[in-house]
Tab-separated table of C-alpha atoms and ligand atoms in Angstrom:
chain	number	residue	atom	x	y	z
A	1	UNK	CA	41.079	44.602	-43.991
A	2	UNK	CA	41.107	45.867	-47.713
A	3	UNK	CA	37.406	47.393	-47.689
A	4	UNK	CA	38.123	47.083	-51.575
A	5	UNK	CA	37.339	43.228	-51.334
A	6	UNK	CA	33.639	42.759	-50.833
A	7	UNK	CA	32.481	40.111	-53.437
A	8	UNK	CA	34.271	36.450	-53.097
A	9	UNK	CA	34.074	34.249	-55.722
A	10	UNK	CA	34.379	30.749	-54.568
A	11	UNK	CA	34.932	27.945	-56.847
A	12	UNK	CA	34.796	24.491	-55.075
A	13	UNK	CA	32.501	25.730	-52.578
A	14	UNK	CA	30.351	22.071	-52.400
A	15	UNK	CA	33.374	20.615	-52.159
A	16	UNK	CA	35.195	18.645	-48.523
A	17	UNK	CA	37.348	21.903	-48.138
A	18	UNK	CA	35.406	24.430	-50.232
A	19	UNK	CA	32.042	24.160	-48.050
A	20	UNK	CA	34.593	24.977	-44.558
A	21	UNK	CA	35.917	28.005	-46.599
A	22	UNK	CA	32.496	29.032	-47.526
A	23	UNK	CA	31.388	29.160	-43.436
A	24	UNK	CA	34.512	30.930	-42.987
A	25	UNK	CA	33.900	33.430	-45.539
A	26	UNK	CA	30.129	33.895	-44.688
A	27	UNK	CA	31.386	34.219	-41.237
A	28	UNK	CA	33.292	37.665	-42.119
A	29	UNK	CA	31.474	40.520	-42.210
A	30	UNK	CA	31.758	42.790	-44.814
A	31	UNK	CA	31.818	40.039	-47.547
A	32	UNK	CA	29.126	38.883	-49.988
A	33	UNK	CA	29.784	35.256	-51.204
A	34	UNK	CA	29.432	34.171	-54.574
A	35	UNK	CA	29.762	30.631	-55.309
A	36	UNK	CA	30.106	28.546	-58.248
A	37	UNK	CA	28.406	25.567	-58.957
A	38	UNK	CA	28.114	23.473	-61.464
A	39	UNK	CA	25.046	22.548	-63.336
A	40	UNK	CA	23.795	19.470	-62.165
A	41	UNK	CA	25.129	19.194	-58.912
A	42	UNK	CA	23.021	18.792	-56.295
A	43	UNK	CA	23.618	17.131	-52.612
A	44	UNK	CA	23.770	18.827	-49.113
A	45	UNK	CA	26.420	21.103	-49.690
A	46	UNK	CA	24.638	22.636	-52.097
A	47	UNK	CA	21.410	22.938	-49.587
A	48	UNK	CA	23.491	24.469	-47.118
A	49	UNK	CA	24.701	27.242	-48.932
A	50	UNK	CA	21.383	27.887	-50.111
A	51	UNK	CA	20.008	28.250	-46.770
A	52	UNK	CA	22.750	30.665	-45.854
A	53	UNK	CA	21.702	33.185	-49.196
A	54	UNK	CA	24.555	32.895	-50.801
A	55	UNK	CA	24.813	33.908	-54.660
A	56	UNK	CA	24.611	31.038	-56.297
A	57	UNK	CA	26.301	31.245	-60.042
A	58	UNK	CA	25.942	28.164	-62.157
A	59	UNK	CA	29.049	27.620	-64.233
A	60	UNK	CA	31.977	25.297	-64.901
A	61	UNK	CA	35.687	25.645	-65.020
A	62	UNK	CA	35.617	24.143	-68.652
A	63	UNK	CA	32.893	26.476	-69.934
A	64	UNK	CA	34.553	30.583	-69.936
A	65	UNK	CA	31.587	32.258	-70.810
A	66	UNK	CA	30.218	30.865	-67.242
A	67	UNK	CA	33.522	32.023	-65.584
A	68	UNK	CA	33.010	35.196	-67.201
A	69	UNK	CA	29.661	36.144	-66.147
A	70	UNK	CA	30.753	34.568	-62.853
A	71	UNK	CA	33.508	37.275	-62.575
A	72	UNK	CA	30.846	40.025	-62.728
A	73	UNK	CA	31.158	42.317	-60.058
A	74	UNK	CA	33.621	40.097	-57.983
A	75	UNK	CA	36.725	41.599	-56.109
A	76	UNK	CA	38.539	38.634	-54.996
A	77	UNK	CA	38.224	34.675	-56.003
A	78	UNK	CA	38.998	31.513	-54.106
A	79	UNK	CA	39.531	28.462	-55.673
A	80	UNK	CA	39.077	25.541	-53.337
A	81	UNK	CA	38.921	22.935	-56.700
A	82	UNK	CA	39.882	18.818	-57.144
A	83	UNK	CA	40.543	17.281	-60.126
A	84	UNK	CA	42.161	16.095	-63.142
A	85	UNK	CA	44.673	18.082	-64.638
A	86	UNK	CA	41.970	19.302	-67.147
A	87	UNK	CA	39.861	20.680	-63.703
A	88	UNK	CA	42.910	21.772	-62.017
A	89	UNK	CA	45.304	23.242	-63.907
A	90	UNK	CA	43.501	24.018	-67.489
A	91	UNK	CA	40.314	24.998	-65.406
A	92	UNK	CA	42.100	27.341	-62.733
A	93	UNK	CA	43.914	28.658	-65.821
A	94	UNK	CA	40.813	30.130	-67.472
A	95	UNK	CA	39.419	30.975	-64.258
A	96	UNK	CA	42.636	33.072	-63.447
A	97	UNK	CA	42.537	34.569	-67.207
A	98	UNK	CA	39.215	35.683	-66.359
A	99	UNK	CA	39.828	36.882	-63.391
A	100	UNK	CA	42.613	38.728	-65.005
A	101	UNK	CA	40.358	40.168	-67.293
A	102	UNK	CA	37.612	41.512	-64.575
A	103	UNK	CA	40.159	43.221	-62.861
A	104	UNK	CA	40.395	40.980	-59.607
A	105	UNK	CA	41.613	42.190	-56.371
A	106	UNK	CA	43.039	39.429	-55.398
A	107	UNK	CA	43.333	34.976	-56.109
A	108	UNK	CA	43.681	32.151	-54.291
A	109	UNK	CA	44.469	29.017	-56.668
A	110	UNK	CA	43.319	25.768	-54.805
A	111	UNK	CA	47.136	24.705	-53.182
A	112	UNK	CA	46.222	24.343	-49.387
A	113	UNK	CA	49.299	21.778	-48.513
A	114	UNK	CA	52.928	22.294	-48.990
A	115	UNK	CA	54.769	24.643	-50.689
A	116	UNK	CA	54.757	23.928	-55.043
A	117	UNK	CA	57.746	26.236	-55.299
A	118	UNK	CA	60.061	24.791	-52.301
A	119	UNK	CA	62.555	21.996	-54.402
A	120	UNK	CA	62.380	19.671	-51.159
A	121	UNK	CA	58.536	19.544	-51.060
A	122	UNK	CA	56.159	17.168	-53.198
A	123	UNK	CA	59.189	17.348	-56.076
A	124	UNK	CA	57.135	14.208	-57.637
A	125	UNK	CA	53.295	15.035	-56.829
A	126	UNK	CA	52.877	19.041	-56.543
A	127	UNK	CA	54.074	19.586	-60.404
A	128	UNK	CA	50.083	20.962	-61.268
A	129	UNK	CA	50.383	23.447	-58.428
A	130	UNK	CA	53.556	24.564	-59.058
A	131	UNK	CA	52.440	25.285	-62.822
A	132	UNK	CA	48.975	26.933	-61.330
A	133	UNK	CA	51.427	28.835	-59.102
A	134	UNK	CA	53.560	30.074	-61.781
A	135	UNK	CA	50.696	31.373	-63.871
A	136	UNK	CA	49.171	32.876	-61.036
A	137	UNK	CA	52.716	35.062	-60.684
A	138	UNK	CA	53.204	35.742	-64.290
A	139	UNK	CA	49.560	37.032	-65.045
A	140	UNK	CA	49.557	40.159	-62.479
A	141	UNK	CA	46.704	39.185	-60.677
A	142	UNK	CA	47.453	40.269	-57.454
A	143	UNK	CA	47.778	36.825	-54.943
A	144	UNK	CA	47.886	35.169	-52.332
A	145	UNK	CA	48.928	31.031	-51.418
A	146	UNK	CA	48.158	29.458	-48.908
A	147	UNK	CA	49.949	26.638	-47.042
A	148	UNK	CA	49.082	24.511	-44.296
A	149	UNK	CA	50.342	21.502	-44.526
A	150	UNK	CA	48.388	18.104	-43.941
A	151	UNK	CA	44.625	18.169	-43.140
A	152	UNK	CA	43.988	16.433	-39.597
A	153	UNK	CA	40.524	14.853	-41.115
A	154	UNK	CA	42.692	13.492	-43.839
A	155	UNK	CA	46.037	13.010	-42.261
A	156	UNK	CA	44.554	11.019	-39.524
A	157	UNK	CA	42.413	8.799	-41.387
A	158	UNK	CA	43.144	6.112	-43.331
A	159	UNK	CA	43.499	7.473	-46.407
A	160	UNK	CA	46.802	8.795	-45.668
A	161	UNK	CA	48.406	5.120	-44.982
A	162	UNK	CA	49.842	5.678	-41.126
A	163	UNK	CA	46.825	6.074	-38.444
A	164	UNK	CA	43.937	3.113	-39.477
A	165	UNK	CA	42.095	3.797	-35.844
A	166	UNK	CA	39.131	1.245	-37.024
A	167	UNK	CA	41.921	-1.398	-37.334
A	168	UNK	CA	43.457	-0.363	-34.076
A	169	UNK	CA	47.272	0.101	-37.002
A	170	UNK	CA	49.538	2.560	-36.878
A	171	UNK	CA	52.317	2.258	-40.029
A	172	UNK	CA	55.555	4.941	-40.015
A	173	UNK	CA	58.608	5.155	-41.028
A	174	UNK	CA	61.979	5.786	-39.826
A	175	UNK	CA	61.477	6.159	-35.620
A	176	UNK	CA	57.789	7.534	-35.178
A	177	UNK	CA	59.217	10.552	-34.057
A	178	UNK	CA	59.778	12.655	-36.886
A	179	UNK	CA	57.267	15.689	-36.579
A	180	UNK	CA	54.541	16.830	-39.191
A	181	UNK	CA	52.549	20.186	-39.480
A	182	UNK	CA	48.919	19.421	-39.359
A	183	UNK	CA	45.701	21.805	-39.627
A	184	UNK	CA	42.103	21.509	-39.289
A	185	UNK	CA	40.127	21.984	-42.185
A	186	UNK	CA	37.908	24.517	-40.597
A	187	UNK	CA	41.231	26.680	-39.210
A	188	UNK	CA	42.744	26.562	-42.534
A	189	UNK	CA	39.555	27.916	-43.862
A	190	UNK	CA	38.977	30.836	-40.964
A	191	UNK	CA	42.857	31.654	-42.261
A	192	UNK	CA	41.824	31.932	-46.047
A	193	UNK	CA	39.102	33.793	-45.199
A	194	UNK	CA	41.140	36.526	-43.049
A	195	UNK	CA	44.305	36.700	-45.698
A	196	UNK	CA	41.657	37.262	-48.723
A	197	UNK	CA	40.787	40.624	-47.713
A	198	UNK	CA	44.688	41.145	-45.990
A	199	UNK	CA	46.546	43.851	-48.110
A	200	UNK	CA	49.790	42.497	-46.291
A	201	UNK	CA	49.237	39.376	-47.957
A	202	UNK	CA	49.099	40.574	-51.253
A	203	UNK	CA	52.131	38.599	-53.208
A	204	UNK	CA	52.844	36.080	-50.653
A	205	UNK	CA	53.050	32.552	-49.929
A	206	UNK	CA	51.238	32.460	-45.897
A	207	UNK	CA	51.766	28.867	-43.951
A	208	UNK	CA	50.106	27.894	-41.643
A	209	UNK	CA	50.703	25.290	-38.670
A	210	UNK	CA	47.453	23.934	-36.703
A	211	UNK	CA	49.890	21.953	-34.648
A	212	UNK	CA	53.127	19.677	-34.985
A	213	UNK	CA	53.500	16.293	-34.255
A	214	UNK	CA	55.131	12.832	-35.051
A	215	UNK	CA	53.442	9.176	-35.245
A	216	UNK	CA	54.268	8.389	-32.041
A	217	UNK	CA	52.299	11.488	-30.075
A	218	UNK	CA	49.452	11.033	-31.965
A	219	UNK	CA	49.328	7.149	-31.484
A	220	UNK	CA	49.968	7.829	-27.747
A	221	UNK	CA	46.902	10.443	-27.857
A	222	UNK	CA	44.696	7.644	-29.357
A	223	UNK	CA	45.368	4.806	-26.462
A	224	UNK	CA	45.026	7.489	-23.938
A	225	UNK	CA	41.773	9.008	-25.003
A	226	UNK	CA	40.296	5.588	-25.972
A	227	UNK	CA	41.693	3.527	-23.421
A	228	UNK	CA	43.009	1.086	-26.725
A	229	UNK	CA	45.946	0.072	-28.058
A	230	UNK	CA	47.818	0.657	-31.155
A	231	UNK	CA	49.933	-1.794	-33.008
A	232	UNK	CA	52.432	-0.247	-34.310
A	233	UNK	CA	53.973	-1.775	-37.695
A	234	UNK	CA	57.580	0.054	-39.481
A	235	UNK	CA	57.104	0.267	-42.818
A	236	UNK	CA	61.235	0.950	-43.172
A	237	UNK	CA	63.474	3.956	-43.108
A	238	UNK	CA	62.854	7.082	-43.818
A	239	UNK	CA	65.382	6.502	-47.003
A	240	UNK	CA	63.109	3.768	-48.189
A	241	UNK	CA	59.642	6.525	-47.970
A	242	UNK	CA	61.730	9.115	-49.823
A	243	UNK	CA	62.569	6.631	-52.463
A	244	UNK	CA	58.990	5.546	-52.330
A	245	UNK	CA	57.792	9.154	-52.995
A	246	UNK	CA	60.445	9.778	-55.543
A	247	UNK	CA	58.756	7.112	-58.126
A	248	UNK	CA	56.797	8.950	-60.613
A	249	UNK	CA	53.355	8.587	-60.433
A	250	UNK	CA	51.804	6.383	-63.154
A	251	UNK	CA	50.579	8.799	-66.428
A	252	UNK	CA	47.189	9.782	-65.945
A	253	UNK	CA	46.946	9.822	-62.050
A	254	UNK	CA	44.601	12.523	-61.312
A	255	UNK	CA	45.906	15.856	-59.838
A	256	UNK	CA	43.780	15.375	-56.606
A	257	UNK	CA	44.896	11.527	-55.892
A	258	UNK	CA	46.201	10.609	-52.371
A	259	UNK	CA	47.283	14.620	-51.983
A	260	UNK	CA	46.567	14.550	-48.314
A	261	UNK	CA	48.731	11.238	-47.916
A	262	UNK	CA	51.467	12.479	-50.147
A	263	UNK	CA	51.535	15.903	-48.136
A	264	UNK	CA	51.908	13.729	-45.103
A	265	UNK	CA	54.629	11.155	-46.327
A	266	UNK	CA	56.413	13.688	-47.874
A	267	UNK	CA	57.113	15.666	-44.138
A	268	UNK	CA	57.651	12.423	-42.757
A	269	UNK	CA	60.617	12.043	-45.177
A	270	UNK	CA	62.061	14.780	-44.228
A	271	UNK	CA	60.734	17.203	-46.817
A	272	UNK	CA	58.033	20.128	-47.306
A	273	UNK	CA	57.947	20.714	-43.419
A	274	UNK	CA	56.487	24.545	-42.878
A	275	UNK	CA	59.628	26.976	-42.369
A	276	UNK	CA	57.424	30.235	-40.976
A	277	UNK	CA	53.927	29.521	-40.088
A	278	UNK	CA	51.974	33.418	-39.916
A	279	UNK	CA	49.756	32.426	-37.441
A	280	UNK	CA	51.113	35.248	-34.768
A	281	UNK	CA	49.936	37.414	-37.723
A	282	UNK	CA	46.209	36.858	-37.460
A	283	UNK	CA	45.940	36.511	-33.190
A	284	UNK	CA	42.582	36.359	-33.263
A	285	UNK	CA	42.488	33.032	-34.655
A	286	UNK	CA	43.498	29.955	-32.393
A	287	UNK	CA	43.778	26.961	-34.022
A	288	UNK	CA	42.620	23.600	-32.977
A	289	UNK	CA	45.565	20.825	-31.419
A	290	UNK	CA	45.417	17.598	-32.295
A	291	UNK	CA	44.225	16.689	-28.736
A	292	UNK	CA	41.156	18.347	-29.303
A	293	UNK	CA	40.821	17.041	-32.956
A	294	UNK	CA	40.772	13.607	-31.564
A	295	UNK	CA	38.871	14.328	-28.686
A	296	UNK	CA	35.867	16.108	-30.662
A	297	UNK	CA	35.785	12.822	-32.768
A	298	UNK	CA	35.720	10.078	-30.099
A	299	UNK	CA	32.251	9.156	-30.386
A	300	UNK	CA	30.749	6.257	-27.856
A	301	UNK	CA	31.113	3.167	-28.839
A	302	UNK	CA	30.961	-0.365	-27.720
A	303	UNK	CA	33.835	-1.286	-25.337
A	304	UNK	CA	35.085	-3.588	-27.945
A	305	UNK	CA	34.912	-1.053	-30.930
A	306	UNK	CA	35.961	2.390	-28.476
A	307	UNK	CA	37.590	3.747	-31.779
A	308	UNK	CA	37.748	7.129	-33.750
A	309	UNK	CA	34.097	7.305	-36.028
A	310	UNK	CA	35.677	7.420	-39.521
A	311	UNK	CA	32.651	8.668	-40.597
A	312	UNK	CA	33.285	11.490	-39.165
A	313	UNK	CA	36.502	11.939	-41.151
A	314	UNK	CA	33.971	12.923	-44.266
B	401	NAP	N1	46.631	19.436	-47.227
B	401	NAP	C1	45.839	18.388	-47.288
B	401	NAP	O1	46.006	17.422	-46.540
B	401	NAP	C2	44.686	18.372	-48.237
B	401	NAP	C3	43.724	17.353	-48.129
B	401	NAP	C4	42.629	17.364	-48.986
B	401	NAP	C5	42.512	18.387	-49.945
B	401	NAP	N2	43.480	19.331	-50.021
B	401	NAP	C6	43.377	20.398	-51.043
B	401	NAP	O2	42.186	21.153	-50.824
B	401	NAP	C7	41.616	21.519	-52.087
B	401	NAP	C8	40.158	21.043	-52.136
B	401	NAP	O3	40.104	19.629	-51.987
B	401	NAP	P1	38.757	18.879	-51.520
B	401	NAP	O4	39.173	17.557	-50.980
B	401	NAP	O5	37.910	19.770	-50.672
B	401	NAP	O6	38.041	18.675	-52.938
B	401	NAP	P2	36.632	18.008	-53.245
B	401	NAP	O7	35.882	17.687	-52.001
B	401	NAP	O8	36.872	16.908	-54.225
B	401	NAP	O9	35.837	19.176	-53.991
B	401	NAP	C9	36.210	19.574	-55.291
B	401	NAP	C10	35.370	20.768	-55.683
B	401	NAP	O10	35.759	21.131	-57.029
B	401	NAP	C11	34.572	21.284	-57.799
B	401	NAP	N3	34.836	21.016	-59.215
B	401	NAP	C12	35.349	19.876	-59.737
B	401	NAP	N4	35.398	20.002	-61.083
B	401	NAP	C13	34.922	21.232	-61.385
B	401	NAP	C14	34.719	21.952	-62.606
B	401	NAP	N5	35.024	21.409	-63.792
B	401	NAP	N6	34.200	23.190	-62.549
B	401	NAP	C15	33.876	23.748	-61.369
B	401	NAP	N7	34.053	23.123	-60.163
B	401	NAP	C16	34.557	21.876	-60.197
B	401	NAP	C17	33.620	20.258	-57.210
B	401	NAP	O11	32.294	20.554	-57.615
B	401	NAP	P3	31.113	19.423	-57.615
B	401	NAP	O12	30.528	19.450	-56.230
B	401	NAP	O13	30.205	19.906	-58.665
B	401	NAP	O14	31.785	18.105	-57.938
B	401	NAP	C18	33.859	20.485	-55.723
B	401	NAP	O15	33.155	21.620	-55.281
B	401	NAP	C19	42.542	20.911	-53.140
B	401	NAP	O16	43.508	21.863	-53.498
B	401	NAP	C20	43.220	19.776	-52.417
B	401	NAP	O17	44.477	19.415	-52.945
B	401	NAP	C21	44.551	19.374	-49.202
């Protein structure tokens, strides 16, 4: 542990991911959390991280002067933000300038899928990471990314187009059998919260790999957990996904649309699949299968309904 690193900055903290990475960080001892939160927002996030006495800084990626005082005293910043390109790459631009300027120890851009830099992965949808990537290298700030493929609370719910529980669906491509990394939220989280204060990941892209699977595994999971079966319906090959994924996206699309989905589809054509997870790095961490995702979200239910909650896919 660099003893260096004692004041996180975390930017995106009341967000889906963000709030996971600040338990995980609050979790650690030795750090101090500082989150950043815009003015006006408001919501349970927000209530739970002021019940755990966290520093609260109010501030916006648009506004540097807030980023500035914000950097005050930090040592390391995660960035755990969504948005338009203005949010995500101008924003995590002035946030890395000013972390730049305050001397950081060390930055995490908001990435937290495939890799931006390999050709294969996301060619068509991870251009704003790649560009927050490349900044992030060029400006000195010593760094860290962090990769970890799909997230199971997104992967597996319908937003990613393949697993629709509630409708009893399953949609793939190619055979069903082609595998995918997938991690939970909260194990991607405990890892960002170990590799932040890591000197041995200082200048590196990490993966990490919750578990692998394909279509077909998880479907047969789902009937034998529930007791309910799946229909399965082929969308077409996995030539006719890659073409799919190779459209460009209409202008405008925001940064943060359909990521999860698009990290998914993308391994399931064949591309952006994890090469060297680190997870033998950091032992003490054992991440959670997809058995147990699936298990820890059955909820009871009528007989008729016995599905996954999709509420609880928040
Ligand atoms: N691998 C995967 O499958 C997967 C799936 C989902 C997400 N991700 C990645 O995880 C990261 C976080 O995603 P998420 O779904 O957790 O995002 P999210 O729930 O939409 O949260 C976004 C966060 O950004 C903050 N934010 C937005 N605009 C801001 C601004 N101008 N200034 C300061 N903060 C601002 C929001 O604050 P407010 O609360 O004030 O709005 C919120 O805290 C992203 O990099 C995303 O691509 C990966």
């Amino acid at each position: 542990m660099d003893t260096d690193i004692a004041h996180v900055l975390l930017v995106g903290g009341t967000g889906r991911f963000g709030g996971k990475l600040a338990s995980a960080l609050l979790s650690r001892p030795g750090i101090h959390l500082h989150v950043l939160v815009r003015p006006g927002t408001r919501g349970e996030a927000l209530r739970r991280l002021e019940a755990h006495g966290v520093t609260l800084v109010s501030g916006a990626l648009d506004d540097m002067r807030s980023l500035d005082s914000a950097l005050e005293g930090v040592d390391a910043v995660v960035s755990a933000v969504r948005g338009p390109p203005d949010v995500f790459v101008e924003g995590q631009l002035r946030l890395l300038d000013s972390a730049r300027r305050h001397g950081v120890l060390r930055f995490i851009p908001s990435d937290y899928a495939l890799d931006s830099a390999d050709p294969e992965a996301g060619r068509s949808f991870m251009a704003a990471q790649r560009h927050v990537a490349d900044a992030v290298v060029r400006s000195g700030v010593p760094y860290t990314f962090v990769s970890c493929g799909a997230f199971m609370e997104t992967a597996l719910s319908p937003q990613a187009q393949v697993f629709d529980f509630e409708r009893g669906r399953v949609s793939y491509w190619g055979t069903g059998d082609e595998p995918f990394d997938v991690t939970a939220m909260r194990d991607a989280a405990r890892w960002v919260a170990e590799v932040v204060v890591d000197p041995r990941a200082v200048g590196r892209r990490l993966e990490f790999v919750g578990d692998v699977v394909t279509v077909n595994e998880v479907a047969a999971l789902y009937e034998e957990l529930t007791g309910q079966p799946l229909q399965r319906v082929r969308r077409g090959s996995v030539e006719a996904l890659r073409g799919q994924l190779a459209r460009p996206r209409p202008a405008g699309t925001p940064v943060d649309t359909s990521s999860a989905a698009l990290s998914l589809l993308s391994q399931l054509a064949g591309k952006g699949r994890l090469r060297a997870p680190s997870n033998s790095d950091y032992p003490r961490h054992q991440p959670m299968s997809v058995r147990a995702f699936l298990q820890s979200r059955l909820i009871p239910r009528a007989p008729s309904l016995g599905a996954l909650s999709v509420e609880s896919f928040p």
